[in-house]
CSV table of C-alpha atoms in Angstrom, one decimal:
chain,number,residue,atom,x,y,z
A,10,UNK,CA,-21.4,17.0,10.1
A,11,UNK,CA,-23.9,14.1,9.9
A,12,UNK,CA,-22.3,12.3,12.8
A,13,UNK,CA,-22.9,15.4,14.9
A,14,UNK,CA,-26.5,15.8,13.9
A,15,UNK,CA,-27.1,12.0,14.8
A,16,UNK,CA,-25.3,12.2,18.1
A,17,UNK,CA,-27.1,15.4,18.9
A,18,UNK,CA,-30.5,13.5,18.5
A,19,UNK,CA,-29.2,11.2,21.1
A,20,UNK,CA,-28.6,13.6,23.9
A,21,UNK,CA,-31.3,14.9,26.1
A,22,UNK,CA,-31.7,18.4,25.8
A,23,UNK,CA,-31.2,19.2,29.5
A,24,UNK,CA,-29.4,22.3,28.8
A,25,UNK,CA,-32.2,23.8,26.5
A,26,UNK,CA,-32.7,27.5,27.4
A,27,UNK,CA,-29.5,27.8,29.0
A,28,UNK,CA,-26.4,29.8,28.2
A,29,UNK,CA,-22.9,28.4,28.4
A,30,UNK,CA,-19.7,30.4,28.0
A,31,UNK,CA,-16.6,28.2,27.5
A,32,UNK,CA,-13.0,29.5,27.1
A,33,UNK,CA,-10.3,27.4,25.2
A,34,UNK,CA,-6.7,27.2,24.1
A,35,UNK,CA,-3.6,29.1,24.9
A,36,UNK,CA,-3.0,32.8,24.7
A,37,UNK,CA,0.0,34.5,23.0
A,38,UNK,CA,2.0,37.3,24.6
A,39,UNK,CA,4.2,39.2,22.1
A,40,UNK,CA,7.8,40.4,22.3
A,41,UNK,CA,7.7,41.5,18.8
A,42,UNK,CA,6.1,40.4,15.5
A,43,UNK,CA,8.0,37.2,15.3
A,44,UNK,CA,8.5,36.2,19.1
A,45,UNK,CA,6.0,35.4,21.8
A,46,UNK,CA,5.4,33.4,25.1
A,47,UNK,CA,2.7,30.8,25.0
A,48,UNK,CA,1.8,27.2,26.3
A,49,UNK,CA,1.1,23.9,24.9
A,50,UNK,CA,-2.8,24.2,25.0
A,51,UNK,CA,-4.3,22.9,22.0
A,52,UNK,CA,-7.9,23.8,22.9
A,53,UNK,CA,-9.1,20.1,22.7
A,54,UNK,CA,-10.7,20.2,26.2
A,55,UNK,CA,-12.4,23.5,25.8
A,56,UNK,CA,-13.9,22.4,22.4
A,57,UNK,CA,-15.2,19.1,23.6
A,58,UNK,CA,-17.0,21.2,26.4
A,59,UNK,CA,-18.5,23.4,23.7
A,60,UNK,CA,-19.5,20.4,21.6
A,61,UNK,CA,-21.2,18.5,24.7
A,62,UNK,CA,-22.9,21.6,25.9
A,63,UNK,CA,-24.3,22.1,22.4
A,64,UNK,CA,-25.5,18.4,22.3
A,65,UNK,CA,-27.2,19.2,25.5
A,66,UNK,CA,-29.2,22.0,24.0
A,67,UNK,CA,-27.3,25.0,25.3
A,68,UNK,CA,-26.6,28.2,23.5
A,69,UNK,CA,-22.9,27.9,23.7
A,70,UNK,CA,-20.3,31.0,23.4
A,71,UNK,CA,-16.7,29.7,22.9
A,72,UNK,CA,-13.9,32.3,23.3
A,73,UNK,CA,-10.9,30.6,22.2
A,74,UNK,CA,-7.1,31.4,21.7
A,75,UNK,CA,-5.2,30.5,18.5
A,76,UNK,CA,-5.9,26.7,17.9
A,77,UNK,CA,-6.2,24.3,14.8
A,78,UNK,CA,-9.8,23.2,15.7
A,79,UNK,CA,-13.1,23.6,14.1
A,80,UNK,CA,-16.0,24.9,16.2
A,81,UNK,CA,-18.7,22.6,16.7
A,82,UNK,CA,-21.9,23.3,14.8
A,83,UNK,CA,-24.1,26.0,16.2
A,84,UNK,CA,-21.7,27.2,18.7
A,85,UNK,CA,-20.9,31.0,18.5
A,86,UNK,CA,-17.1,31.3,18.3
A,87,UNK,CA,-15.1,34.3,19.3
A,88,UNK,CA,-11.2,34.3,18.5
A,89,UNK,CA,-8.7,36.1,20.7
A,90,UNK,CA,-5.0,36.1,20.8
A,91,UNK,CA,-3.7,37.6,24.1
A,92,UNK,CA,-4.7,37.3,27.8
A,93,UNK,CA,-6.0,40.9,27.7
A,94,UNK,CA,-8.3,40.0,24.7
A,95,UNK,CA,-9.5,37.2,26.5
A,96,UNK,CA,-10.2,39.1,29.6
A,97,UNK,CA,-12.1,41.5,27.6
A,98,UNK,CA,-14.2,39.0,25.6
A,99,UNK,CA,-15.0,36.9,28.9
A,100,UNK,CA,-16.0,39.9,30.9
A,101,UNK,CA,-18.4,41.3,28.2
A,102,UNK,CA,-20.1,37.7,27.8
A,103,UNK,CA,-20.1,36.9,31.6
A,104,UNK,CA,-23.4,38.5,32.8
A,105,UNK,CA,-25.6,36.7,30.3
A,106,UNK,CA,-24.4,33.2,30.8
A,107,UNK,CA,-25.7,30.7,33.2
A,108,UNK,CA,-22.7,28.1,33.2
A,109,UNK,CA,-19.1,29.4,32.7
A,110,UNK,CA,-16.2,27.0,32.2
A,111,UNK,CA,-12.7,28.5,32.0
A,112,UNK,CA,-10.7,25.8,30.1
A,113,UNK,CA,-8.4,28.1,28.3
A,114,UNK,CA,-4.7,28.1,29.4
A,115,UNK,CA,-4.3,32.0,29.8
A,116,UNK,CA,-0.8,33.2,30.1
A,117,UNK,CA,-0.5,34.7,33.7
A,118,UNK,CA,2.5,36.8,32.5
A,119,UNK,CA,3.4,38.7,29.4
A,120,UNK,CA,6.3,41.0,28.4
A,121,UNK,CA,6.0,44.6,29.7
A,122,UNK,CA,7.2,45.9,26.4
A,123,UNK,CA,6.1,44.8,23.1
A,124,UNK,CA,8.1,46.0,20.0
A,125,UNK,CA,6.2,46.9,16.7
A,126,UNK,CA,9.4,45.7,14.5
A,127,UNK,CA,11.2,42.6,14.9
A,128,UNK,CA,14.0,43.1,17.7
A,129,UNK,CA,17.7,42.4,16.0
A,130,UNK,CA,19.5,39.6,17.8
A,131,UNK,CA,22.9,40.7,19.8
A,132,UNK,CA,25.7,38.8,20.9
A,133,UNK,CA,25.2,37.6,24.5
A,134,UNK,CA,22.4,37.6,26.7
A,135,UNK,CA,19.3,39.7,27.2
A,136,UNK,CA,16.3,40.1,29.7
A,137,UNK,CA,12.7,40.1,29.2
A,138,UNK,CA,10.9,42.0,31.9
A,139,UNK,CA,7.4,40.4,32.5
A,140,UNK,CA,4.2,41.6,34.0
A,141,UNK,CA,1.3,39.7,35.4
A,142,UNK,CA,-1.9,39.5,33.3
A,143,UNK,CA,-5.4,40.2,34.7
A,144,UNK,CA,-6.7,37.3,36.7
A,145,UNK,CA,-9.8,36.6,34.6
A,146,UNK,CA,-11.1,33.8,37.0
A,147,UNK,CA,-10.5,35.7,40.1
A,148,UNK,CA,-12.4,38.8,38.5
A,149,UNK,CA,-15.4,36.4,37.6
A,150,UNK,CA,-15.5,34.7,41.1
A,151,UNK,CA,-15.8,38.5,42.5
A,152,UNK,CA,-18.5,39.4,40.0
A,153,UNK,CA,-20.4,36.1,40.2
A,154,UNK,CA,-24.2,36.3,40.7
A,155,UNK,CA,-26.3,33.6,39.4
A,156,UNK,CA,-23.6,32.0,37.3
A,157,UNK,CA,-22.0,28.5,37.9
A,158,UNK,CA,-18.4,28.9,37.6
A,159,UNK,CA,-16.0,26.1,36.7
A,160,UNK,CA,-12.2,26.5,36.5
A,161,UNK,CA,-9.4,24.4,35.5
A,162,UNK,CA,-6.0,23.7,37.4
A,163,UNK,CA,-3.2,22.4,35.5
A,164,UNK,CA,-0.4,21.5,37.6
A,165,UNK,CA,2.6,19.3,37.5
A,166,UNK,CA,3.2,19.0,41.4
A,167,UNK,CA,1.0,19.4,44.7
A,168,UNK,CA,-1.6,19.1,42.2
A,169,UNK,CA,-4.6,18.4,44.5
A,170,UNK,CA,-3.4,21.1,47.1
A,171,UNK,CA,-3.0,23.9,44.6
A,172,UNK,CA,-6.5,22.9,43.0
A,173,UNK,CA,-8.4,23.1,46.1
A,174,UNK,CA,-6.7,26.2,47.0
A,175,UNK,CA,-7.8,27.6,43.7
A,176,UNK,CA,-11.2,26.4,44.1
A,177,UNK,CA,-11.7,28.4,47.4
A,178,UNK,CA,-9.5,31.6,46.5
A,179,UNK,CA,-11.2,32.3,43.2
A,180,UNK,CA,-14.6,31.7,44.5
A,181,UNK,CA,-15.4,28.9,42.1
A,182,UNK,CA,-18.4,26.5,42.1
A,183,UNK,CA,-16.1,23.5,40.8
A,184,UNK,CA,-12.7,23.0,39.7
A,185,UNK,CA,-11.2,20.2,37.2
A,186,UNK,CA,-7.7,19.4,38.6
A,187,UNK,CA,-5.4,18.2,35.8
A,188,UNK,CA,-1.9,16.7,36.5
A,189,UNK,CA,-0.4,17.8,33.0
A,190,UNK,CA,2.7,15.7,33.8
A,191,UNK,CA,0.8,12.4,33.5
A,192,UNK,CA,0.7,10.2,30.6
A,193,UNK,CA,-2.3,10.6,28.2
A,194,UNK,CA,-3.6,13.7,30.1
A,195,UNK,CA,-3.5,17.3,29.6
A,196,UNK,CA,-2.0,19.3,26.8
A,197,UNK,CA,-2.6,18.1,23.3
A,198,UNK,CA,-3.9,14.6,24.2
A,199,UNK,CA,-7.3,13.4,23.0
A,200,UNK,CA,-7.7,11.9,26.4
A,201,UNK,CA,-7.4,13.4,30.0
A,202,UNK,CA,-7.7,12.2,33.7
A,203,UNK,CA,-8.6,14.7,36.5
A,204,UNK,CA,-10.0,15.2,39.9
A,205,UNK,CA,-13.4,17.1,39.7
A,206,UNK,CA,-14.4,19.0,43.1
A,207,UNK,CA,-17.2,20.9,43.8
A,208,UNK,CA,-17.6,23.8,46.2
A,209,UNK,CA,-20.2,21.6,48.3
A,210,UNK,CA,-17.3,18.9,48.5
A,211,UNK,CA,-18.3,16.4,46.1
A,212,UNK,CA,-15.4,14.8,44.3
A,213,UNK,CA,-15.3,12.8,41.3
A,214,UNK,CA,-12.1,11.1,40.1
A,215,UNK,CA,-12.0,10.7,36.3
A,216,UNK,CA,-9.5,8.0,35.0
A,217,UNK,CA,-8.0,8.4,31.6
A,218,UNK,CA,-11.2,8.8,29.3
A,219,UNK,CA,-11.8,11.1,26.2
A,220,UNK,CA,-11.9,14.6,26.4
A,221,UNK,CA,-15.5,14.5,25.0
A,222,UNK,CA,-16.6,12.0,27.7
A,223,UNK,CA,-15.0,14.1,30.5
A,224,UNK,CA,-16.7,17.1,29.2
A,225,UNK,CA,-20.1,15.4,29.2
A,226,UNK,CA,-19.7,14.1,32.7
A,227,UNK,CA,-18.5,17.5,34.1
A,228,UNK,CA,-21.7,19.0,32.5
A,229,UNK,CA,-23.8,16.5,34.0
A,230,UNK,CA,-22.1,16.8,37.4
A,231,UNK,CA,-22.8,20.4,37.4
A,232,UNK,CA,-26.4,20.0,36.5
A,233,UNK,CA,-26.8,17.8,39.4
A,234,UNK,CA,-25.5,20.4,41.7
A,235,UNK,CA,-27.7,23.0,40.1
A,236,UNK,CA,-30.7,20.9,40.6
A,237,UNK,CA,-31.6,21.6,36.9
B,28,UNK,CA,-2.7,10.5,-1.7
B,29,UNK,CA,-3.7,10.1,-5.3
B,30,UNK,CA,-3.4,13.7,-6.2
B,31,UNK,CA,0.1,13.6,-5.1
B,32,UNK,CA,0.9,10.3,-7.2
B,33,UNK,CA,-0.8,12.1,-10.3
B,34,UNK,CA,1.1,15.4,-9.6
B,35,UNK,CA,4.4,13.3,-9.1
B,36,UNK,CA,3.9,12.0,-12.4
B,37,UNK,CA,3.7,15.2,-14.1
B,38,UNK,CA,7.2,16.5,-12.7
B,39,UNK,CA,10.4,15.8,-14.5
B,40,UNK,CA,12.8,14.1,-12.1
B,41,UNK,CA,15.3,16.6,-12.2
B,42,UNK,CA,16.6,16.0,-8.5
B,43,UNK,CA,16.7,12.1,-9.1
B,44,UNK,CA,19.7,10.9,-7.1
B,45,UNK,CA,19.9,14.1,-5.1
B,46,UNK,CA,19.6,14.4,-1.3
B,47,UNK,CA,17.9,17.5,-0.2
B,48,UNK,CA,17.7,18.3,3.5
B,49,UNK,CA,14.9,20.7,4.5
B,50,UNK,CA,13.9,22.3,7.9
B,51,UNK,CA,10.5,23.7,8.8
B,52,UNK,CA,8.3,25.2,11.5
B,53,UNK,CA,9.3,27.0,14.9
B,54,UNK,CA,11.1,25.7,17.8
B,55,UNK,CA,9.9,25.8,21.3
B,56,UNK,CA,12.1,27.0,24.2
B,57,UNK,CA,10.7,26.0,27.6
B,58,UNK,CA,10.6,28.1,30.8
B,59,UNK,CA,8.9,25.2,32.7
B,60,UNK,CA,6.5,22.2,31.6
B,61,UNK,CA,3.7,24.8,30.8
B,62,UNK,CA,5.3,27.9,29.6
B,63,UNK,CA,7.7,28.4,26.4
B,64,UNK,CA,8.9,31.0,24.1
B,65,UNK,CA,8.3,30.5,20.3
B,66,UNK,CA,7.3,32.2,16.9
B,67,UNK,CA,4.3,32.0,14.6
B,68,UNK,CA,5.8,29.5,12.1
B,69,UNK,CA,3.2,26.9,10.9
B,70,UNK,CA,5.9,24.9,8.8
B,71,UNK,CA,3.9,25.5,5.5
B,72,UNK,CA,6.7,26.8,3.5
B,73,UNK,CA,9.1,24.0,4.6
B,74,UNK,CA,6.5,21.5,4.0
B,75,UNK,CA,5.9,22.7,0.6
B,76,UNK,CA,9.8,22.8,-0.1
B,77,UNK,CA,9.7,19.0,0.9
B,78,UNK,CA,6.7,18.2,-1.1
B,79,UNK,CA,8.2,19.9,-4.3
B,80,UNK,CA,11.8,18.5,-3.8
B,81,UNK,CA,10.1,15.0,-3.5
B,82,UNK,CA,8.1,15.5,-6.7
B,83,UNK,CA,11.2,16.4,-8.4
B,84,UNK,CA,12.8,13.0,-7.4
B,85,UNK,CA,15.0,14.1,-4.5
B,86,UNK,CA,15.6,11.9,-1.4
B,87,UNK,CA,14.1,14.4,0.9
B,88,UNK,CA,15.1,14.8,4.9
B,89,UNK,CA,12.7,17.2,6.5
B,90,UNK,CA,13.5,18.1,10.1
B,91,UNK,CA,10.4,20.0,11.6
B,92,UNK,CA,9.6,21.8,14.8
B,93,UNK,CA,6.1,21.2,16.3
B,94,UNK,CA,3.7,21.8,13.5
B,95,UNK,CA,0.1,20.5,12.6
B,96,UNK,CA,1.0,19.0,9.1
B,97,UNK,CA,1.4,15.7,7.4
B,98,UNK,CA,4.8,15.0,6.0
B,99,UNK,CA,4.6,14.4,2.2
B,100,UNK,CA,4.6,10.8,0.9
B,101,UNK,CA,8.2,9.3,0.7
B,102,UNK,CA,9.8,12.2,2.9
B,103,UNK,CA,11.9,11.3,5.8
B,104,UNK,CA,10.5,13.3,8.7
B,105,UNK,CA,12.4,14.0,12.0
B,106,UNK,CA,10.7,15.8,14.7
B,107,UNK,CA,12.5,18.2,17.1
B,108,UNK,CA,11.4,20.7,19.7
B,109,UNK,CA,14.2,23.1,20.6
B,110,UNK,CA,16.7,25.0,18.7
B,111,UNK,CA,19.3,22.6,20.3
B,112,UNK,CA,17.6,19.6,19.0
B,113,UNK,CA,17.3,21.3,15.4
B,114,UNK,CA,20.9,22.1,15.5
B,115,UNK,CA,22.0,18.4,16.5
B,116,UNK,CA,19.7,16.9,13.9
B,117,UNK,CA,20.7,19.4,11.1
B,118,UNK,CA,24.2,18.9,11.8
B,119,UNK,CA,24.1,15.3,11.8
B,120,UNK,CA,22.6,15.2,8.5
B,121,UNK,CA,24.4,18.0,6.6
B,122,UNK,CA,27.3,16.1,5.1
B,123,UNK,CA,25.2,13.7,3.1
B,124,UNK,CA,23.0,16.3,1.5
B,125,UNK,CA,23.4,18.2,-1.6
B,126,UNK,CA,20.8,21.0,-1.3
B,127,UNK,CA,20.0,22.2,2.1
B,128,UNK,CA,17.1,24.6,2.8
B,129,UNK,CA,16.6,26.3,6.3
B,130,UNK,CA,13.2,27.2,6.1
B,131,UNK,CA,12.6,26.9,9.9
B,132,UNK,CA,12.0,29.6,12.2
B,133,UNK,CA,14.5,28.7,14.9
B,134,UNK,CA,14.3,30.5,18.1
B,135,UNK,CA,17.6,32.8,18.3
B,136,UNK,CA,17.1,32.9,22.3
B,137,UNK,CA,16.0,30.7,24.9
B,138,UNK,CA,15.4,30.9,28.6
B,139,UNK,CA,18.6,30.4,30.5
B,140,UNK,CA,17.2,28.5,33.1
B,141,UNK,CA,14.3,25.8,32.5
B,142,UNK,CA,12.2,24.6,35.5
B,143,UNK,CA,11.1,21.0,35.8
B,144,UNK,CA,8.0,21.9,37.7
B,145,UNK,CA,5.5,24.6,36.9
B,146,UNK,CA,6.5,27.9,38.5
B,147,UNK,CA,4.1,29.1,40.6
B,148,UNK,CA,3.1,32.8,39.8
B,149,UNK,CA,3.7,35.5,42.3
B,150,UNK,CA,2.2,38.9,42.6
B,151,UNK,CA,4.2,41.5,40.6
B,152,UNK,CA,6.9,41.4,38.0
B,153,UNK,CA,9.4,38.9,37.0
B,154,UNK,CA,12.6,38.6,34.8
B,155,UNK,CA,13.3,35.9,32.3
B,156,UNK,CA,17.2,35.7,31.3
B,157,UNK,CA,17.5,34.8,27.9
B,158,UNK,CA,20.6,33.4,26.2
B,159,UNK,CA,21.7,32.8,22.5
B,160,UNK,CA,20.8,29.4,20.9
B,161,UNK,CA,23.5,27.9,18.5
B,162,UNK,CA,23.5,29.6,15.2
B,163,UNK,CA,22.8,26.8,12.7
B,164,UNK,CA,23.0,28.7,9.5
B,165,UNK,CA,26.2,30.1,10.3
B,166,UNK,CA,27.7,26.9,11.4
B,167,UNK,CA,26.4,25.3,8.1
B,168,UNK,CA,28.0,28.2,6.2
B,169,UNK,CA,31.4,27.5,7.9
B,170,UNK,CA,31.3,23.7,7.3
B,171,UNK,CA,29.8,23.9,3.7
B,172,UNK,CA,31.7,21.8,1.0
B,173,UNK,CA,29.6,20.6,-2.0
B,174,UNK,CA,26.3,21.7,-0.5
B,175,UNK,CA,24.0,24.3,-1.9
B,176,UNK,CA,22.8,26.1,1.0
B,177,UNK,CA,19.6,28.2,1.1
B,178,UNK,CA,18.5,30.3,4.0
B,179,UNK,CA,15.4,32.3,4.8
B,180,UNK,CA,15.2,35.8,6.2
B,181,UNK,CA,11.8,36.7,8.0
B,182,UNK,CA,11.9,40.6,8.7
B,183,UNK,CA,9.5,43.3,9.3
B,184,UNK,CA,11.7,46.4,8.2
B,185,UNK,CA,14.9,47.0,6.4
B,186,UNK,CA,14.0,43.6,4.8
B,187,UNK,CA,16.2,43.8,1.7
B,188,UNK,CA,19.2,45.1,3.6
B,189,UNK,CA,19.0,42.6,6.4
B,190,UNK,CA,18.5,39.8,3.8
B,191,UNK,CA,21.5,40.7,1.7
B,192,UNK,CA,23.7,41.0,4.8
B,193,UNK,CA,22.6,37.4,6.1
B,194,UNK,CA,23.4,36.0,2.5
B,195,UNK,CA,27.1,37.4,2.7
B,196,UNK,CA,27.6,36.9,6.4
B,197,UNK,CA,26.5,33.4,6.8
B,198,UNK,CA,28.2,32.2,3.6
B,199,UNK,CA,24.9,31.0,1.9
B,200,UNK,CA,24.5,30.3,-1.8
B,201,UNK,CA,20.9,31.9,-1.9
B,202,UNK,CA,18.4,33.6,0.4
B,203,UNK,CA,14.7,34.0,0.5
B,204,UNK,CA,13.8,37.4,2.0
B,205,UNK,CA,10.4,37.5,3.3
B,206,UNK,CA,8.5,40.7,4.7
B,207,UNK,CA,6.4,39.0,7.3
B,208,UNK,CA,4.4,42.1,7.8
B,209,UNK,CA,2.9,42.0,4.2
B,210,UNK,CA,-0.4,40.9,3.6
B,211,UNK,CA,-1.0,37.1,2.6
B,212,UNK,CA,2.8,36.5,3.1
B,213,UNK,CA,4.8,34.8,5.7
B,214,UNK,CA,3.7,33.0,8.9
B,215,UNK,CA,0.6,30.8,8.6
B,216,UNK,CA,-0.5,31.8,5.1
B,217,UNK,CA,-0.9,29.6,2.1
B,218,UNK,CA,0.7,32.0,-0.1
B,219,UNK,CA,3.9,33.9,0.1
B,220,UNK,CA,5.7,36.7,-1.5
B,221,UNK,CA,9.5,37.2,-1.5
B,222,UNK,CA,12.8,38.1,-3.0
B,223,UNK,CA,14.9,35.4,-4.0
B,224,UNK,CA,18.8,36.3,-4.3
B,225,UNK,CA,21.7,34.1,-5.1
B,226,UNK,CA,25.4,34.5,-4.2
B,227,UNK,CA,26.0,35.2,-7.9
B,228,UNK,CA,23.7,38.1,-7.7
B,229,UNK,CA,20.7,36.9,-9.7
B,230,UNK,CA,17.6,38.3,-8.1
B,231,UNK,CA,13.9,37.0,-8.6
B,232,UNK,CA,11.1,38.8,-7.1
B,233,UNK,CA,8.1,36.5,-6.4
B,234,UNK,CA,4.8,38.1,-6.1
B,235,UNK,CA,2.0,36.7,-3.8
B,236,UNK,CA,1.8,33.1,-4.9
B,237,UNK,CA,1.4,29.7,-3.3
B,238,UNK,CA,3.9,28.5,-1.1
B,239,UNK,CA,4.0,25.2,-3.2
B,240,UNK,CA,4.6,27.4,-6.3
B,241,UNK,CA,7.3,29.4,-4.7
B,242,UNK,CA,8.8,26.1,-3.4
B,243,UNK,CA,9.1,24.7,-7.0
B,244,UNK,CA,10.6,27.9,-8.3
B,245,UNK,CA,13.2,28.1,-5.5
B,246,UNK,CA,14.3,24.6,-6.4
B,247,UNK,CA,14.3,25.2,-10.1
B,248,UNK,CA,16.3,28.4,-9.7
B,249,UNK,CA,18.8,26.7,-7.7
B,250,UNK,CA,19.2,23.8,-10.3
B,251,UNK,CA,20.0,26.4,-12.8
B,252,UNK,CA,22.6,27.9,-10.7
B,253,UNK,CA,23.9,24.3,-10.0
B,254,UNK,CA,24.0,23.6,-13.7
B,255,UNK,CA,22.3,20.3,-13.0
């Protein structure tokens, strides 16, 4: 759009020549063709990161679950449905990227069995056996070489403690910790609030601001740490 | 919109003075604040029915699950999340409506237990115990007095047989039978194909047409049967 072109001209191209990989949205884990498990992610935070990274001159790859959003101009968009698809695509693109930001809300469980045809309902209860999906962020943390790896934590309680644990355990360079129970923050909102912590221990509290503004600041803070 | 106003003027007001209740979209059945069970309904068919019923002069109430659609002008929209919410709202509005069309894809199962805080993932498998939700269509079939009640069947196999069984078992006046496995039909598409069967045994096969065109034809066929 014209607005994007104009905004684009106002950004210093501090990410020129850099490759940035961003994931966004939810995943869907099917029971059958008409039933699945998912989460309330709308992809807004990931798309904001992709937009801001592109504004700053990066080559952006955006791997997204099913969302109702249009990819920013110039961004390479890859659509996936399941956590398994997301794992495969992210792993395929990891080695060639410099900054990797996992904003997607990937399902951590999926039904063990998926039926090709609609399961007919029966009277009474039934049980869905769930198994763990592959942990993408942990895998990236293990394989990390030159990449600057940023994760997200979406929690409803003991938010900061869980976030700090995740930063260390998954070998991240930084983490964006969201309390998704807070008003005007998290899933579906145009605004967000969070605590941004880097491996070096620098902490930034973002009050409720637009997801685009938070995205820009996350990228700028990361650049500072990288010394670019 | 202006287009709506113009289109509006081209429709004979054959539903003037009639109340039409339409349901649309999916429902969400929570496990915890960040995990739920749902289906791929986008609400397009239900919103098309609401739009066309309004064009034909009806007073339209549209009860919808979470969707990314704008309600047609003049339509009374009621938003719900769960099958239980949907049940309560539909039952509350049933008695005052003349035509009731259940286009929503209501979850027939929900987790027995819902956690107020995000469940922490554990290594290994886990089991989700599911229980049946209330069967809205069956309840409406029982309570039906003057209402003309239309249901939808979304199937992937034995499509026609299941649809005919549902028409009889739930005491419907007509049913729209979709094969959601077919190309360009069912969830998310702007077009649909279906078999429309009335209690009197009249059958209409709709080839792949726009959901708005199908909505208009469903309403016109129902009016014929009602002798309005």
